[in-house]
PDB file of N, CA and C in Angstrom:
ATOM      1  N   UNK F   1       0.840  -1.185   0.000  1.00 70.00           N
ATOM      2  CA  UNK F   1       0.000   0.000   0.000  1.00 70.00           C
ATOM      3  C   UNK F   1       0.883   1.246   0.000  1.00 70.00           C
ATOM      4  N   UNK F   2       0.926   1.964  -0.633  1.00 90.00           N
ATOM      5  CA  UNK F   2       0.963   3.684  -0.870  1.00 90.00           C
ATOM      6  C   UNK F   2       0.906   4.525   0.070  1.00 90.00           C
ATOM      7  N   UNK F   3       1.898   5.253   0.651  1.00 95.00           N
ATOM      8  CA  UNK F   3       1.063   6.219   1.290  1.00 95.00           C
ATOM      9  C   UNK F   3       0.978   7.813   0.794  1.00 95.00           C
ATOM     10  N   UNK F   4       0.697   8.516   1.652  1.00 96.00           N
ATOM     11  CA  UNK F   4       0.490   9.637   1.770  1.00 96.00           C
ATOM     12  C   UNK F   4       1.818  10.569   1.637  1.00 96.00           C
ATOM     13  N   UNK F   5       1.960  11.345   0.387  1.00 96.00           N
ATOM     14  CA  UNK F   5       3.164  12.255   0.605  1.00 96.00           C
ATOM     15  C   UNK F   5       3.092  13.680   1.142  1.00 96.00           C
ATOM     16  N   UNK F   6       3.906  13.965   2.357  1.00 93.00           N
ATOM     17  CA  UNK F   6       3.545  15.383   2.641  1.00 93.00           C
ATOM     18  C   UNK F   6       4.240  16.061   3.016  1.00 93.00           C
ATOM     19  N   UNK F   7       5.517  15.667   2.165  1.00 95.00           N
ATOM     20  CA  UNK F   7       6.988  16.162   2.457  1.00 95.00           C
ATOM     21  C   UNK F   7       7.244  16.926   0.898  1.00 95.00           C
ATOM     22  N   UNK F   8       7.414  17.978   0.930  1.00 95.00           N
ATOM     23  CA  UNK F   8       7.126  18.663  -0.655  1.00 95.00           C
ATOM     24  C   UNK F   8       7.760  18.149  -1.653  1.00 95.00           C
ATOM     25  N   UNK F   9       6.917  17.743  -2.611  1.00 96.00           N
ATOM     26  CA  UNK F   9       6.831  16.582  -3.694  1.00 96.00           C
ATOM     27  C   UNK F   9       6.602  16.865  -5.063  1.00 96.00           C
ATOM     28  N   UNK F  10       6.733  18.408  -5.391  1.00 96.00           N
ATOM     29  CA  UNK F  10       5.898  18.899  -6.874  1.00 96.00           C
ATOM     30  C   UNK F  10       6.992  20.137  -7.406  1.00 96.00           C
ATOM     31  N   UNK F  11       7.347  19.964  -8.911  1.00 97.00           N
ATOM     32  CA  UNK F  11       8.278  20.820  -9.156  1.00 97.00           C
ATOM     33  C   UNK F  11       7.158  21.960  -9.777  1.00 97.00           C
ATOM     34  N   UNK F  12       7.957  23.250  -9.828  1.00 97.00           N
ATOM     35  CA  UNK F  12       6.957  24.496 -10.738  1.00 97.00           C
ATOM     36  C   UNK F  12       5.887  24.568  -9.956  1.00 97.00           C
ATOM     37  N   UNK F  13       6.456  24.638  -8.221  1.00 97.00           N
ATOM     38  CA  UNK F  13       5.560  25.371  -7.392  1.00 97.00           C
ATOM     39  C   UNK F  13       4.328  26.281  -7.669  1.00 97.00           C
ATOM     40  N   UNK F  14       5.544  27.568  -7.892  1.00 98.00           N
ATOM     41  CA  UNK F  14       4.940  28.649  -8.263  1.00 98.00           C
ATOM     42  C   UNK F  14       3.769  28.515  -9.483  1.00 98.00           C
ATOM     43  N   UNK F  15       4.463  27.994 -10.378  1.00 98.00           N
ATOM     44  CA  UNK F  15       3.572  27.817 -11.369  1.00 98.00           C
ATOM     45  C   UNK F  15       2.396  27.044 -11.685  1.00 98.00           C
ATOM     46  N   UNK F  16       2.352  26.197 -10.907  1.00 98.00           N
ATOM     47  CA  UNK F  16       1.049  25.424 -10.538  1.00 98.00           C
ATOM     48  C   UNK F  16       0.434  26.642  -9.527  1.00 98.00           C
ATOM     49  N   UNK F  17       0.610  27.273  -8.891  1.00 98.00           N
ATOM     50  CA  UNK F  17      -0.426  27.913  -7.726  1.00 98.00           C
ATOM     51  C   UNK F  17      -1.129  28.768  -8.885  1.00 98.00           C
ATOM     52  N   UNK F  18      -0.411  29.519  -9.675  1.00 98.00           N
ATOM     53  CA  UNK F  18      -0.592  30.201 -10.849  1.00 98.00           C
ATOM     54  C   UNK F  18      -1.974  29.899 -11.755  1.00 98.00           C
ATOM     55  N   UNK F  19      -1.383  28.447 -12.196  1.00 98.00           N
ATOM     56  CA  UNK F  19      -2.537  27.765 -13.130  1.00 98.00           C
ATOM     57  C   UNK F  19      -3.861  27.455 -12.329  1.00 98.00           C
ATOM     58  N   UNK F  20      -3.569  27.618 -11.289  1.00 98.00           N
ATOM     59  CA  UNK F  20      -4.950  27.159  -9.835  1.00 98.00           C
ATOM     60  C   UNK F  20      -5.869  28.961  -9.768  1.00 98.00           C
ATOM     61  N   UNK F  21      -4.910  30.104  -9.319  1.00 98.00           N
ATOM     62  CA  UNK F  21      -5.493  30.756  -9.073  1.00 98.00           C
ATOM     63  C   UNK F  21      -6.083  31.650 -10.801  1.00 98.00           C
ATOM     64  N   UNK F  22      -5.414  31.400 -11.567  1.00 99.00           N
ATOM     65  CA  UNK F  22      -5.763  31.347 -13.055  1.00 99.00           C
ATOM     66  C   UNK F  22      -6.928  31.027 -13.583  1.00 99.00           C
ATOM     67  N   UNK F  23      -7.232  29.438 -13.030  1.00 99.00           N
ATOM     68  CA  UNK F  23      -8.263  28.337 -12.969  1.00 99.00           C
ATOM     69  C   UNK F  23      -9.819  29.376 -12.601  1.00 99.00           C
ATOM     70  N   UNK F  24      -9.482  29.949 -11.748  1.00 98.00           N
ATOM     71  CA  UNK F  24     -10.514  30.675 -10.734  1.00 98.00           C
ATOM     72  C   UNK F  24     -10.621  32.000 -10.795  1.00 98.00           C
ATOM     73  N   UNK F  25     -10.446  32.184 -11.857  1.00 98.00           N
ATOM     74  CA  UNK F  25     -10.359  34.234 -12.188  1.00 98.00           C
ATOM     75  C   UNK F  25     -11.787  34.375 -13.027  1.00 98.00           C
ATOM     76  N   UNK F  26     -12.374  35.003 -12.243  1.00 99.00           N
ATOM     77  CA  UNK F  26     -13.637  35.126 -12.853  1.00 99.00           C
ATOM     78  C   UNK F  26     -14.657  34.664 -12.977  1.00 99.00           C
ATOM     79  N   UNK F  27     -14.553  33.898 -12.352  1.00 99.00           N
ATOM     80  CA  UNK F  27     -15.650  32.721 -11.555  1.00 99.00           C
ATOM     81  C   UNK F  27     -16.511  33.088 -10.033  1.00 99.00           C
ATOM     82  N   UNK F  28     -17.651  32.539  -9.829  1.00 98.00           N
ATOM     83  CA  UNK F  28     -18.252  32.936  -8.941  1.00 98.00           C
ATOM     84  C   UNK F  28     -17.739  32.044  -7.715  1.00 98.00           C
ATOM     85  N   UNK F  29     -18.037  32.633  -6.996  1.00 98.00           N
ATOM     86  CA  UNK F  29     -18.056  31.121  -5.387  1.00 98.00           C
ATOM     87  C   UNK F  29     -18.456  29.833  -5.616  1.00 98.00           C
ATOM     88  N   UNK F  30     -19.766  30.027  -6.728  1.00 99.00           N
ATOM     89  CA  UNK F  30     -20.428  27.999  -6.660  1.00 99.00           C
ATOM     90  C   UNK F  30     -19.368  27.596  -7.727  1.00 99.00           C
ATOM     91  N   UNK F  31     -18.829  28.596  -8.779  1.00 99.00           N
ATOM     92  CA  UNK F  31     -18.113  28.190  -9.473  1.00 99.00           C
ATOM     93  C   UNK F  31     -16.993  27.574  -9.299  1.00 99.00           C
ATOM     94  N   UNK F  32     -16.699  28.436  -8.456  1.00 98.00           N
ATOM     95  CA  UNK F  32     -15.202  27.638  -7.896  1.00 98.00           C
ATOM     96  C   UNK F  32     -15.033  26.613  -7.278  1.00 98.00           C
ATOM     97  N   UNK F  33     -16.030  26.565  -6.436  1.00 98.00           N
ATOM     98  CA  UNK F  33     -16.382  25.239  -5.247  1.00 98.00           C
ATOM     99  C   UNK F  33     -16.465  24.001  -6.364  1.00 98.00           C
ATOM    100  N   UNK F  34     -17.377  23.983  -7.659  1.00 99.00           N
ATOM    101  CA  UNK F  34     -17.298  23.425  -8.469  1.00 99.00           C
ATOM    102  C   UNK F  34     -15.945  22.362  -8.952  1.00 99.00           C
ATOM    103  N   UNK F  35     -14.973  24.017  -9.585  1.00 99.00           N
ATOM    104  CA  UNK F  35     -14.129  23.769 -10.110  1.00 99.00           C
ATOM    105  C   UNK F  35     -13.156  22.459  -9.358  1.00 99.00           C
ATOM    106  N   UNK F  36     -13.000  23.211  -7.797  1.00 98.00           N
ATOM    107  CA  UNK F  36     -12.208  22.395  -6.681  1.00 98.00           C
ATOM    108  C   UNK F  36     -12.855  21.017  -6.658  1.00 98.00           C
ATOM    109  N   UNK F  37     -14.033  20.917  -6.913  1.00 98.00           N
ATOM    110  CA  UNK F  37     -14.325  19.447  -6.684  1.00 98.00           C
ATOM    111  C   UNK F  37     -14.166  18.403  -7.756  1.00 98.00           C
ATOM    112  N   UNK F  38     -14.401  19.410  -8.719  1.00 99.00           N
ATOM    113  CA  UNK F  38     -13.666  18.604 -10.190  1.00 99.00           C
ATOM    114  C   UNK F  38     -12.466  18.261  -9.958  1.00 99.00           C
ATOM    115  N   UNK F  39     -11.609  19.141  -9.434  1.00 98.00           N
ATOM    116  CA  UNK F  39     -10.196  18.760  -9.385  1.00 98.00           C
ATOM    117  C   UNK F  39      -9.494  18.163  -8.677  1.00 98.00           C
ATOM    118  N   UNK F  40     -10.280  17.639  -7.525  1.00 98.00           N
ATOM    119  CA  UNK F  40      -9.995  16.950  -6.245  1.00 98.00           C
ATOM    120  C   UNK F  40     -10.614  15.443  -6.817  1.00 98.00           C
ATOM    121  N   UNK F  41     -11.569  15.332  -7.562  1.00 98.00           N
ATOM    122  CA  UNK F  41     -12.098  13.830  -8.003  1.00 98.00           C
ATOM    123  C   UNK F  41     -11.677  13.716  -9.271  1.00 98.00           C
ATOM    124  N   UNK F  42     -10.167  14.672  -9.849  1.00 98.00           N
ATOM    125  CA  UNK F  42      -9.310  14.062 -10.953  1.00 98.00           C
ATOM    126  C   UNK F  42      -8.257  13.614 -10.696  1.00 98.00           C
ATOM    127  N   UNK F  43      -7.762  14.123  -9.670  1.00 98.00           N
ATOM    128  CA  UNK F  43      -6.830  13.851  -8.839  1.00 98.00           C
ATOM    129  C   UNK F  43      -6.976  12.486  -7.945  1.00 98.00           C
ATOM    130  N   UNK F  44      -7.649  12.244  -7.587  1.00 98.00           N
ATOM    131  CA  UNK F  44      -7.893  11.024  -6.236  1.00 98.00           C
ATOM    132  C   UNK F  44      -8.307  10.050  -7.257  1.00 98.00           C
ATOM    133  N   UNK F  45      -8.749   9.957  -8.998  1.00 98.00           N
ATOM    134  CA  UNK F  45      -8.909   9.209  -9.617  1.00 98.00           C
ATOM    135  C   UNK F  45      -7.078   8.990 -10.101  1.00 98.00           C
ATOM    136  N   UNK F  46      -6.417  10.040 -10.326  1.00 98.00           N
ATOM    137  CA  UNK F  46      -5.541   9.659 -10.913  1.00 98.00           C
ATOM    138  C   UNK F  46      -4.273   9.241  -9.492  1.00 98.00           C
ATOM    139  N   UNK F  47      -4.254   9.164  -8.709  1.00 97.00           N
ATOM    140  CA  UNK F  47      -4.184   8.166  -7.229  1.00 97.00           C
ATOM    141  C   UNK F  47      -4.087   7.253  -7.532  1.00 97.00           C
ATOM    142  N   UNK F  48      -5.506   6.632  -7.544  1.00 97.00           N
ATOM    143  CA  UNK F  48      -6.268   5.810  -7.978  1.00 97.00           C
ATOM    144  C   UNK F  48      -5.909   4.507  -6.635  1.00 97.00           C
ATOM    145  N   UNK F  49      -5.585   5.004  -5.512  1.00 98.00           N
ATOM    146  CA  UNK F  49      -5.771   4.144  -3.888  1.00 98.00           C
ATOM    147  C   UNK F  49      -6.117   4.776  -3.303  1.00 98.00           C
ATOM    148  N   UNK F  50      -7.693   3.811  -3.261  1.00 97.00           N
ATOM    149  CA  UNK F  50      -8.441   4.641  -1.967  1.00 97.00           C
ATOM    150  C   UNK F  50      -8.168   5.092  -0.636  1.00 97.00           C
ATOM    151  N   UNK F  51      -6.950   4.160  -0.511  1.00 97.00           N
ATOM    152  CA  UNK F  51      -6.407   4.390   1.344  1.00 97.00           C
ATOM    153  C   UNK F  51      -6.027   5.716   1.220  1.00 97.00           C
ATOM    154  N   UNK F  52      -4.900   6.342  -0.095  1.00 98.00           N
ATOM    155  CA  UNK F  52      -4.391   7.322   0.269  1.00 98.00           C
ATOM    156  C   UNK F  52      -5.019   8.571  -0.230  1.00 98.00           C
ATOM    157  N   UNK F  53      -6.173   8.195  -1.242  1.00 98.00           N
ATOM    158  CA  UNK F  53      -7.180   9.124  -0.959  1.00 98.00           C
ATOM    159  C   UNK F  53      -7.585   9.546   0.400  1.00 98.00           C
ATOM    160  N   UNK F  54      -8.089   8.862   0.916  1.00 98.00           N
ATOM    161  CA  UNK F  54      -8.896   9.075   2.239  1.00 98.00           C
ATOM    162  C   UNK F  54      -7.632   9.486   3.557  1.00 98.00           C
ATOM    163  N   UNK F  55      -6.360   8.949   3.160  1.00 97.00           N
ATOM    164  CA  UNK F  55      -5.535   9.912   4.005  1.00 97.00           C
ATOM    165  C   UNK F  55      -5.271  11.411   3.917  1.00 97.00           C
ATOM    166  N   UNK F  56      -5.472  11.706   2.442  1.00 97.00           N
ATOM    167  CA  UNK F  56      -5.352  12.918   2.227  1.00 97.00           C
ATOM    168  C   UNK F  56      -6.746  13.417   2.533  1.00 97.00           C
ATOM    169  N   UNK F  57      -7.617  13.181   2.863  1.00 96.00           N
ATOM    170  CA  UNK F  57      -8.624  13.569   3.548  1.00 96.00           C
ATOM    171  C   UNK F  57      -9.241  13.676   4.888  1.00 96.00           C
ATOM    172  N   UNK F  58      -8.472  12.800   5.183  1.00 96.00           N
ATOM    173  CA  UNK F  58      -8.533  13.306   6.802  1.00 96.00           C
ATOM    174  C   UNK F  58      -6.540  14.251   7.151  1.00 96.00           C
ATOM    175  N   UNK F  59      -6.292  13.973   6.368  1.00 95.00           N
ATOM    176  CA  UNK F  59      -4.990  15.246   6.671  1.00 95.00           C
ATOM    177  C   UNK F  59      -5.510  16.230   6.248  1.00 95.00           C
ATOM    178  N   UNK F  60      -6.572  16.755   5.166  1.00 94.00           N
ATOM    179  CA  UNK F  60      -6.675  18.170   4.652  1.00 94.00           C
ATOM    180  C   UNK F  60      -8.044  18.574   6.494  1.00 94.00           C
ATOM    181  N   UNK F  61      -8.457  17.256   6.164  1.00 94.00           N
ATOM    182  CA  UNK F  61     -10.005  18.339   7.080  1.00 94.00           C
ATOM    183  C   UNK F  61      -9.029  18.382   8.899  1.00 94.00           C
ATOM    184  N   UNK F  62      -8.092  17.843   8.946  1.00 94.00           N
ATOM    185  CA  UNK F  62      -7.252  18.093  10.001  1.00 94.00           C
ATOM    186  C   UNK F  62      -7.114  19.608  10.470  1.00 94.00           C
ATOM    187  N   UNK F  63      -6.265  20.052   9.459  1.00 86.00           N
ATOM    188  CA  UNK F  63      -5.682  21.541   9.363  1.00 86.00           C
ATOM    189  C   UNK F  63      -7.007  22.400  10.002  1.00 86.00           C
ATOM    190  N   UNK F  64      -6.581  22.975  10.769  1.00 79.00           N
ATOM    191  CA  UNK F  64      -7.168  24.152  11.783  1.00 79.00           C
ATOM    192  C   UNK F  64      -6.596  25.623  11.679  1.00 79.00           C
ATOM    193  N   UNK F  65      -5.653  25.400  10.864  1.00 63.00           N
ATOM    194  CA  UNK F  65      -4.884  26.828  11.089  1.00 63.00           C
ATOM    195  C   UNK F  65      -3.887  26.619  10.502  1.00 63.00           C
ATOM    196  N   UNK F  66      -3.314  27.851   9.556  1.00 61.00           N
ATOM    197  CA  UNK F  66      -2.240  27.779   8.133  1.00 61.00           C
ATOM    198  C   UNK F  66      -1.171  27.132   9.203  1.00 61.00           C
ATOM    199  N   UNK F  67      -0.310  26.058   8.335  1.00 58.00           N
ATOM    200  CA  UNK F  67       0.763  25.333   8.612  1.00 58.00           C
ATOM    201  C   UNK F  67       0.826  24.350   9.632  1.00 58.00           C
ATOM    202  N   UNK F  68      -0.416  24.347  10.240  1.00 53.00           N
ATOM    203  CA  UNK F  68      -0.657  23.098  11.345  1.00 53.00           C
ATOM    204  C   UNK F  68      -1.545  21.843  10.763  1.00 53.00           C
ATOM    205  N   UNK F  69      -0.848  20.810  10.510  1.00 51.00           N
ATOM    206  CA  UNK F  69      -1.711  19.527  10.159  1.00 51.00           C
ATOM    207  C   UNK F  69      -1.428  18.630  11.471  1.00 51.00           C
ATOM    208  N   UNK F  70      -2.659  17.296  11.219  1.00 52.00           N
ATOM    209  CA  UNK F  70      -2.483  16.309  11.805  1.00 52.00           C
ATOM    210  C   UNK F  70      -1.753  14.882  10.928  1.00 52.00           C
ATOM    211  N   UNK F  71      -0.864  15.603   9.460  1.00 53.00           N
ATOM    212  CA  UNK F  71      -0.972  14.572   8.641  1.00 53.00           C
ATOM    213  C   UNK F  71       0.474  13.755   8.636  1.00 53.00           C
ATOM    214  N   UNK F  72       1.216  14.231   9.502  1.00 45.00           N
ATOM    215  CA  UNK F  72       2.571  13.533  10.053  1.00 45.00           C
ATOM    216  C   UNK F  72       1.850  12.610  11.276  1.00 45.00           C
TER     217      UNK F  72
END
């Protein structure tokens, strides 16, 4: 089994936040909420293990406050 990576793992940082907040320019609130859920069930398809889906889901709904997880 797979786990969960949450040790920074993605090159072109910047540039992915870019294409995200890009993603969302001009869009309403349902729109976006939308968008995020599209992109969260393209992502967890392209995973494609449910365990570490669902770890990354209880590590995201963890977070209480910028830079504090429960996902270590």
């Amino acid at each position: 089994m797979s786990r969960l990576i949450v040790e920074p793992n993605l090159d072109q940082v910047d540039d992915v936040y870019q294409w995200l907040v890009d993603a969302h320019a001009g869009r309403n609130e349902t729109d976006s909420m939308r968008l995020n859920a599209r992109l969260v069930l393209l992502l967890a398809n392209h995973i494609g293990d449910p365990q570490v889906v669902r770890e990354a889901i209880v590590s995201a709904a963890s977070i209480r406050e910028e830079g504090t997880s429960k996902c270590t």
